[in-house]
mmCIF file of C-alpha atoms in Angstrom:
data_model
loop_
_atom_site.group_PDB
_atom_site.id
_atom_site.type_symbol
_atom_site.label_atom_id
_atom_site.label_comp_id
_atom_site.label_asym_id
_atom_site.label_seq_id
_atom_site.Cartn_x
_atom_site.Cartn_y
_atom_site.Cartn_z
ATOM 1 C CA MET R 23 -9.214 -4.333 -23.543
ATOM 2 C CA ASN R 24 -12.422 -3.065 -24.881
ATOM 3 C CA ASP R 25 -13.848 -0.376 -22.660
ATOM 4 C CA LEU R 26 -17.273 -1.929 -22.647
ATOM 5 C CA LEU R 27 -15.800 -5.479 -21.832
ATOM 6 C CA SER R 28 -13.912 -3.848 -19.041
ATOM 7 C CA ALA R 29 -16.886 -2.178 -17.554
ATOM 8 C CA LEU R 30 -18.787 -5.482 -17.736
ATOM 9 C CA LEU R 31 -16.120 -7.299 -15.847
ATOM 10 C CA LEU R 32 -16.019 -4.618 -13.183
ATOM 11 C CA GLY R 33 -19.703 -4.707 -12.753
ATOM 12 C CA ILE R 34 -19.705 -8.575 -12.335
ATOM 13 C CA LEU R 35 -16.783 -8.128 -9.894
ATOM 14 C CA GLU R 36 -18.775 -5.440 -7.969
ATOM 15 C CA GLY R 37 -21.863 -7.594 -7.673
ATOM 16 C CA LEU R 38 -19.891 -10.569 -6.484
ATOM 17 C CA THR R 39 -17.818 -8.524 -3.746
ATOM 18 C CA GLU R 40 -20.161 -5.886 -2.431
ATOM 19 C CA PHE R 41 -21.924 -8.090 -0.027
ATOM 20 C CA LEU R 42 -19.115 -10.668 0.574
ATOM 21 C CA PRO R 43 -17.117 -9.164 3.520
ATOM 22 C CA ILE R 44 -14.003 -9.019 1.195
ATOM 23 C CA SER R 45 -14.183 -5.327 0.217
ATOM 24 C CA SER R 46 -15.576 -4.461 -3.150
ATOM 25 C CA THR R 47 -13.800 -1.234 -3.263
ATOM 26 C CA GLY R 48 -10.536 -2.980 -2.729
ATOM 27 C CA HIS R 49 -11.028 -5.459 -5.518
ATOM 28 C CA LEU R 50 -12.389 -2.863 -8.021
ATOM 29 C CA LEU R 51 -9.126 -0.802 -7.336
ATOM 30 C CA ILE R 52 -6.868 -3.759 -7.800
ATOM 31 C CA ALA R 53 -8.736 -5.018 -10.914
ATOM 32 C CA GLN R 54 -8.548 -1.455 -12.511
ATOM 33 C CA HIS R 55 -4.594 -1.763 -12.361
ATOM 34 C CA TRP R 56 -5.337 -4.177 -15.282
ATOM 35 C CA LEU R 57 -8.636 -3.302 -16.599
ATOM 36 C CA GLY R 58 -7.973 0.680 -16.529
ATOM 37 C CA ALA R 59 -8.839 3.120 -14.061
ATOM 38 C CA ARG R 60 -12.361 4.451 -13.661
ATOM 39 C CA SER R 61 -13.768 7.440 -12.220
ATOM 40 C CA ASP R 62 -15.068 7.913 -8.463
ATOM 41 C CA LEU R 63 -18.450 8.312 -10.088
ATOM 42 C CA PHE R 64 -18.116 4.961 -11.835
ATOM 43 C CA ASN R 65 -17.009 3.302 -8.817
ATOM 44 C CA ILE R 66 -19.755 4.519 -6.545
ATOM 45 C CA ALA R 67 -22.570 4.375 -9.087
ATOM 46 C CA ILE R 68 -21.861 0.624 -9.695
ATOM 47 C CA GLN R 69 -21.929 0.052 -6.043
ATOM 48 C CA ALA R 70 -25.452 1.338 -6.122
ATOM 49 C CA GLY R 71 -26.295 -1.208 -8.674
ATOM 50 C CA ALA R 72 -25.378 -3.773 -6.414
ATOM 51 C CA ILE R 73 -27.414 -2.102 -3.661
ATOM 52 C CA LEU R 74 -30.288 -2.350 -6.055
ATOM 53 C CA ALA R 75 -30.021 -6.209 -5.746
ATOM 54 C CA VAL R 76 -30.690 -5.964 -1.872
ATOM 55 C CA THR R 77 -33.904 -3.825 -2.746
ATOM 56 C CA THR R 78 -34.956 -6.643 -4.818
ATOM 57 C CA VAL R 79 -34.145 -9.429 -2.570
ATOM 58 C CA TYR R 80 -35.672 -7.572 0.430
ATOM 59 C CA ARG R 81 -38.714 -6.074 -1.293
ATOM 60 C CA ARG R 82 -41.122 -7.932 0.962
ATOM 61 C CA ARG R 83 -39.314 -6.861 4.000
ATOM 62 C CA ILE R 84 -39.030 -3.196 2.774
ATOM 63 C CA TRP R 85 -42.736 -3.339 1.982
ATOM 64 C CA GLY R 86 -43.757 -4.535 5.272
ATOM 65 C CA LEU R 87 -41.559 -1.930 7.227
ATOM 66 C CA SER R 88 -43.070 0.873 5.060
ATOM 67 C CA THR R 89 -46.576 -0.240 5.454
ATOM 68 C CA GLY R 90 -45.972 -0.950 9.239
ATOM 69 C CA LEU R 91 -44.796 2.571 10.003
ATOM 70 C CA PHE R 92 -47.921 3.826 11.373
ATOM 71 C CA SER R 93 -49.554 0.645 12.631
ATOM 72 C CA ASP R 94 -46.608 -1.770 13.846
ATOM 73 C CA PRO R 95 -44.461 -0.538 16.766
ATOM 74 C CA VAL R 96 -41.733 -3.191 15.901
ATOM 75 C CA ALA R 97 -41.633 -2.216 12.235
ATOM 76 C CA ARG R 98 -41.528 1.457 13.034
ATOM 77 C CA ASP R 99 -38.646 0.864 15.692
ATOM 78 C CA TYR R 100 -36.645 -1.298 13.140
ATOM 79 C CA ALA R 101 -37.164 1.428 10.342
ATOM 80 C CA PHE R 102 -36.013 4.225 12.661
ATOM 81 C CA LYS R 103 -32.960 2.510 13.553
ATOM 82 C CA ILE R 104 -32.276 2.037 9.890
ATOM 83 C CA ALA R 105 -32.747 5.842 9.362
ATOM 84 C CA GLY R 106 -30.669 6.445 12.390
ATOM 85 C CA ALA R 107 -27.664 4.354 11.188
ATOM 86 C CA PHE R 108 -27.924 6.198 7.886
ATOM 87 C CA LEU R 109 -28.133 9.534 9.349
ATOM 88 C CA VAL R 110 -25.000 8.880 11.451
ATOM 89 C CA THR R 111 -23.213 7.842 8.250
ATOM 90 C CA ALA R 112 -24.325 10.962 6.539
ATOM 91 C CA PHE R 113 -23.631 13.441 9.141
ATOM 92 C CA VAL R 114 -20.209 12.122 10.008
ATOM 93 C CA GLY R 115 -19.182 10.751 6.660
ATOM 94 C CA LEU R 116 -19.996 14.035 4.470
ATOM 95 C CA PRO R 117 -17.710 16.270 6.603
ATOM 96 C CA VAL R 118 -15.093 13.488 6.479
ATOM 97 C CA ARG R 119 -15.341 13.454 2.649
ATOM 98 C CA LEU R 120 -15.320 17.299 2.217
ATOM 99 C CA LEU R 121 -12.106 17.380 4.385
ATOM 100 C CA GLY R 122 -10.517 14.751 2.327
ATOM 101 C CA TRP R 123 -9.827 12.337 5.026
ATOM 102 C CA GLU R 124 -9.100 9.193 3.239
ATOM 103 C CA LEU R 125 -6.197 6.961 2.742
ATOM 104 C CA PRO R 126 -4.728 6.968 -1.009
ATOM 105 C CA GLU R 127 -6.470 4.317 -3.240
ATOM 106 C CA THR R 128 -3.165 2.525 -3.869
ATOM 107 C CA VAL R 129 -2.464 -1.083 -3.354
ATOM 108 C CA THR R 130 -0.384 -1.068 -0.147
ATOM 109 C CA PRO R 131 -3.118 0.415 2.214
ATOM 110 C CA ILE R 132 -5.680 -1.657 0.519
ATOM 111 C CA ALA R 133 -3.562 -4.820 1.241
ATOM 112 C CA TRP R 134 -3.044 -3.812 4.829
ATOM 113 C CA ALA R 135 -6.753 -3.068 5.353
ATOM 114 C CA LEU R 136 -7.657 -6.475 3.926
ATOM 115 C CA VAL R 137 -5.143 -8.135 6.407
ATOM 116 C CA ILE R 138 -6.326 -6.129 9.383
ATOM 117 C CA GLY R 139 -9.939 -6.412 8.571
ATOM 118 C CA GLY R 140 -9.590 -10.210 8.148
ATOM 119 C CA VAL R 141 -7.950 -10.543 11.634
ATOM 120 C CA ALA R 142 -10.668 -8.256 12.979
ATOM 121 C CA MET R 143 -13.360 -10.454 11.416
ATOM 122 C CA LEU R 144 -12.043 -13.672 13.321
ATOM 123 C CA VAL R 145 -11.823 -11.909 16.640
ATOM 124 C CA ALA R 146 -15.365 -10.336 16.339
ATOM 125 C CA GLU R 147 -16.903 -13.548 15.258
ATOM 126 C CA ARG R 148 -15.243 -15.696 18.109
ATOM 127 C CA PHE R 149 -16.468 -12.972 20.495
ATOM 128 C CA ALA R 150 -19.992 -12.982 19.268
ATOM 129 C CA ASP R 151 -20.095 -16.778 19.248
ATOM 130 C CA ARG R 152 -19.385 -16.774 22.988
ATOM 131 C CA SER R 153 -22.091 -14.195 23.709
ATOM 132 C CA THR R 154 -25.940 -14.938 24.363
ATOM 133 C CA PRO R 155 -27.812 -15.034 21.159
ATOM 134 C CA SER R 156 -29.619 -11.985 20.598
ATOM 135 C CA GLU R 157 -31.628 -10.566 17.355
ATOM 136 C CA ASP R 158 -32.302 -7.099 19.182
ATOM 137 C CA ILE R 159 -31.457 -4.035 17.224
ATOM 138 C CA THR R 160 -30.360 -1.442 19.771
ATOM 139 C CA TRP R 161 -29.604 2.235 19.277
ATOM 140 C CA LYS R 162 -25.980 1.534 20.182
ATOM 141 C CA ILE R 163 -25.992 -1.071 17.311
ATOM 142 C CA ALA R 164 -27.514 1.307 14.981
ATOM 143 C CA ILE R 165 -24.913 4.009 15.766
ATOM 144 C CA ALA R 166 -22.178 1.528 15.420
ATOM 145 C CA VAL R 167 -23.207 0.377 12.056
ATOM 146 C CA GLY R 168 -23.417 3.936 10.812
ATOM 147 C CA LEU R 169 -19.937 4.863 12.129
ATOM 148 C CA ALA R 170 -18.502 1.644 10.776
ATOM 149 C CA GLN R 171 -19.802 2.689 7.254
ATOM 150 C CA VAL R 172 -17.752 5.915 7.653
ATOM 151 C CA VAL R 173 -14.481 3.922 8.762
ATOM 152 C CA ALA R 174 -15.058 1.761 5.551
ATOM 153 C CA GLY R 175 -15.109 4.849 3.439
ATOM 154 C CA VAL R 176 -12.041 6.330 4.791
ATOM 155 C CA PHE R 177 -9.946 3.164 4.609
ATOM 156 C CA PRO R 178 -10.324 1.503 0.992
ATOM 157 C CA GLY R 179 -10.075 -2.154 1.343
ATOM 158 C CA THR R 180 -11.947 -2.431 4.787
ATOM 159 C CA SER R 181 -15.344 -3.475 3.245
ATOM 160 C CA ARG R 182 -18.552 -1.582 4.145
ATOM 161 C CA SER R 183 -20.505 -4.707 4.710
ATOM 162 C CA ALA R 184 -17.835 -6.247 6.920
ATOM 163 C CA ALA R 185 -17.210 -3.266 8.975
ATOM 164 C CA ALA R 186 -20.775 -2.856 9.619
ATOM 165 C CA ILE R 187 -21.737 -6.423 10.101
ATOM 166 C CA PHE R 188 -19.006 -7.131 12.489
ATOM 167 C CA ALA R 189 -19.608 -3.775 14.374
ATOM 168 C CA ALA R 190 -23.295 -5.100 15.017
ATOM 169 C CA LEU R 191 -21.921 -8.447 16.120
ATOM 170 C CA ALA R 192 -19.467 -6.846 18.485
ATOM 171 C CA PHE R 193 -22.268 -4.552 19.809
ATOM 172 C CA GLY R 194 -24.429 -7.400 20.772
ATOM 173 C CA LEU R 195 -26.375 -8.568 17.593
ATOM 174 C CA ASN R 196 -24.608 -11.819 17.445
ATOM 175 C CA ARG R 197 -26.984 -13.753 15.111
ATOM 176 C CA LYS R 198 -25.340 -13.315 11.501
ATOM 177 C CA PRO R 199 -28.304 -13.347 9.436
ATOM 178 C CA ALA R 200 -30.101 -10.782 11.330
ATOM 179 C CA ALA R 201 -26.854 -8.626 11.464
ATOM 180 C CA ALA R 202 -26.480 -9.031 7.605
ATOM 181 C CA GLU R 203 -30.095 -8.078 7.020
ATOM 182 C CA PHE R 204 -29.761 -4.849 9.016
ATOM 183 C CA VAL R 205 -26.599 -3.864 7.343
ATOM 184 C CA PHE R 206 -27.868 -4.577 4.011
ATOM 185 C CA LEU R 207 -30.934 -2.504 4.452
ATOM 186 C CA VAL R 208 -28.983 0.385 5.853
ATOM 187 C CA GLY R 209 -26.825 0.177 2.906
ATOM 188 C CA ILE R 210 -29.878 0.975 0.467
ATOM 189 C CA PRO R 211 -30.273 4.691 1.552
ATOM 190 C CA THR R 212 -26.294 4.989 2.055
ATOM 191 C CA MET R 213 -25.266 3.870 -1.364
ATOM 192 C CA PHE R 214 -28.079 5.615 -3.231
ATOM 193 C CA ALA R 215 -27.365 8.835 -1.467
ATOM 194 C CA ALA R 216 -23.609 8.239 -1.932
ATOM 195 C CA THR R 217 -24.450 7.733 -5.744
ATOM 196 C CA GLY R 218 -26.702 11.033 -5.956
ATOM 197 C CA TYR R 219 -23.693 13.022 -4.234
ATOM 198 C CA ALA R 220 -21.311 11.538 -6.791
ATOM 199 C CA VAL R 221 -23.393 12.640 -9.645
ATOM 200 C CA LEU R 222 -24.044 16.087 -8.410
ATOM 201 C CA GLU R 223 -20.186 16.413 -7.665
ATOM 202 C CA ALA R 224 -19.316 15.089 -11.089
ATOM 203 C CA VAL R 225 -21.821 17.658 -12.767
ATOM 204 C CA LEU R 226 -20.645 20.585 -10.659
ATOM 205 C CA ASP R 227 -16.985 19.895 -11.435
ATOM 206 C CA GLY R 228 -17.728 19.546 -14.988
ATOM 207 C CA ASN R 229 -16.468 15.722 -15.195
ATOM 208 C CA ALA R 230 -19.902 14.401 -16.208
ATOM 209 C CA ALA R 231 -19.445 15.150 -19.779
ATOM 210 C CA GLY R 232 -16.410 12.895 -19.773
ATOM 211 C CA GLU R 233 -17.896 9.945 -18.254
ATOM 212 C CA ASP R 234 -18.298 6.784 -20.059
ATOM 213 C CA TRP R 235 -22.078 6.568 -19.483
ATOM 214 C CA ALA R 236 -22.513 3.421 -21.631
ATOM 215 C CA GLY R 237 -19.926 1.502 -19.777
ATOM 216 C CA LEU R 238 -21.256 2.852 -16.396
ATOM 217 C CA LEU R 239 -24.811 1.675 -17.310
ATOM 218 C CA LEU R 240 -23.642 -1.642 -18.341
ATOM 219 C CA ALA R 241 -21.541 -2.187 -15.237
ATOM 220 C CA PHE R 242 -24.520 -1.022 -12.978
ATOM 221 C CA VAL R 243 -26.794 -3.538 -14.752
ATOM 222 C CA ALA R 244 -24.161 -6.239 -14.468
ATOM 223 C CA ALA R 245 -23.622 -5.401 -10.734
ATOM 224 C CA ALA R 246 -27.423 -5.525 -9.954
ATOM 225 C CA ILE R 247 -27.960 -8.939 -11.399
ATOM 226 C CA THR R 248 -24.765 -10.596 -9.987
ATOM 227 C CA GLY R 249 -25.647 -9.027 -6.681
ATOM 228 C CA VAL R 250 -29.034 -10.680 -6.484
ATOM 229 C CA ILE R 251 -27.371 -13.991 -6.810
ATOM 230 C CA THR R 252 -24.541 -13.194 -4.487
ATOM 231 C CA VAL R 253 -27.038 -11.913 -1.666
ATOM 232 C CA ARG R 254 -29.130 -14.994 -1.874
ATOM 233 C CA TRP R 255 -26.203 -17.220 -1.718
ATOM 234 C CA LEU R 256 -24.576 -15.447 1.294
ATOM 235 C CA LEU R 257 -27.779 -15.282 3.200
ATOM 236 C CA LYS R 258 -28.099 -19.297 2.992
ATOM 237 C CA TRP R 259 -24.354 -19.735 3.785
ATOM 238 C CA ILE R 260 -24.106 -17.651 6.905
ATOM 239 C CA SER R 261 -27.266 -19.327 8.369
ATOM 240 C CA THR R 262 -25.133 -22.473 8.803
ATOM 241 C CA HIS R 263 -21.504 -21.375 8.410
ATOM 242 C CA SER R 264 -19.123 -18.870 9.859
ATOM 243 C CA PHE R 265 -17.474 -15.909 8.157
ATOM 244 C CA ALA R 266 -13.996 -17.438 8.769
ATOM 245 C CA PRO R 267 -13.329 -18.391 4.988
ATOM 246 C CA PHE R 268 -13.874 -14.967 4.084
ATOM 247 C CA ALA R 269 -11.477 -13.609 6.858
ATOM 248 C CA TRP R 270 -8.719 -16.061 5.711
ATOM 249 C CA TYR R 271 -9.345 -15.152 2.029
ATOM 250 C CA ARG R 272 -8.872 -11.342 3.030
ATOM 251 C CA ILE R 273 -5.646 -12.104 5.000
ATOM 252 C CA GLY R 274 -4.116 -14.323 2.273
ATOM 253 C CA LEU R 275 -5.057 -11.826 -0.492
ATOM 254 C CA GLY R 276 -3.535 -8.903 1.460
ATOM 255 C CA ALA R 277 -0.381 -10.799 2.463
ATOM 256 C CA ALA R 278 -0.098 -11.812 -1.382
ATOM 257 C CA LEU R 279 -0.321 -8.123 -2.312
ATOM 258 C CA LEU R 280 2.121 -6.971 0.273
ATOM 259 C CA PHE R 281 4.785 -9.361 -0.563
ATOM 260 C CA GLY R 282 4.350 -9.273 -4.235
ATOM 261 C CA LEU R 283 4.522 -5.291 -4.486
ATOM 262 C CA PRO R 284 7.666 -3.218 -5.666
ATOM 263 C CA ALA R 285 8.729 -0.744 -2.992
ATOM 264 C CA GLY R 286 6.604 2.330 -2.818
ATOM 265 C CA ALA R 287 3.497 0.717 -4.383
#
């Protein structure tokens, strides 16, 4: 398949799956078995393209938090907790990455992560639905979200958004739209920092020269545009629906991959 067409399809797939709790990384790695493998820089950078969609959708919220830092205690507290969750991810995740603690990006561990994550989503949502409604972002929730992002990085197929949203739900933030908003906003510095680190790593390792920059840019733009549509749709969906269809989709896809795999895949 033409490299640019392949990059375009991967960008669209990233924009569709980054915010849905079904694992964008897992879907990208599975798709690349047919569309051709891409570099870590490509996979991380197009995730940042999808995160750019969140910046667009939440631009008024971000502006309100920025302008309220010195005048609004509520905005300041919320912004500090976003920063806290990001710092937890950075200070725990960077050593984990440097030490190479990550499952191999092959289909079997991704399939298991999809299944286990789907079951965990069903359990966490049932627990949250039985709890007293709350939209308070506590420091416990902020730390849990930060650690959940690290777990998602170590286990491809987990889904950063799913792990973080359901960590927030499990620790008391049981209003799904509020949990999604906090997780999406935490994802902005997280993914932009990850992209910057990946670019620096590629340059220092001498791999940047061999990168398909045209394909990466095309996929980045496609992920950003598709991401805007997906985020807006998801926020409307979770205001009146549960995450159960996504959980069952994960379980079904993971099971199909496991039963359809040759030995050792």
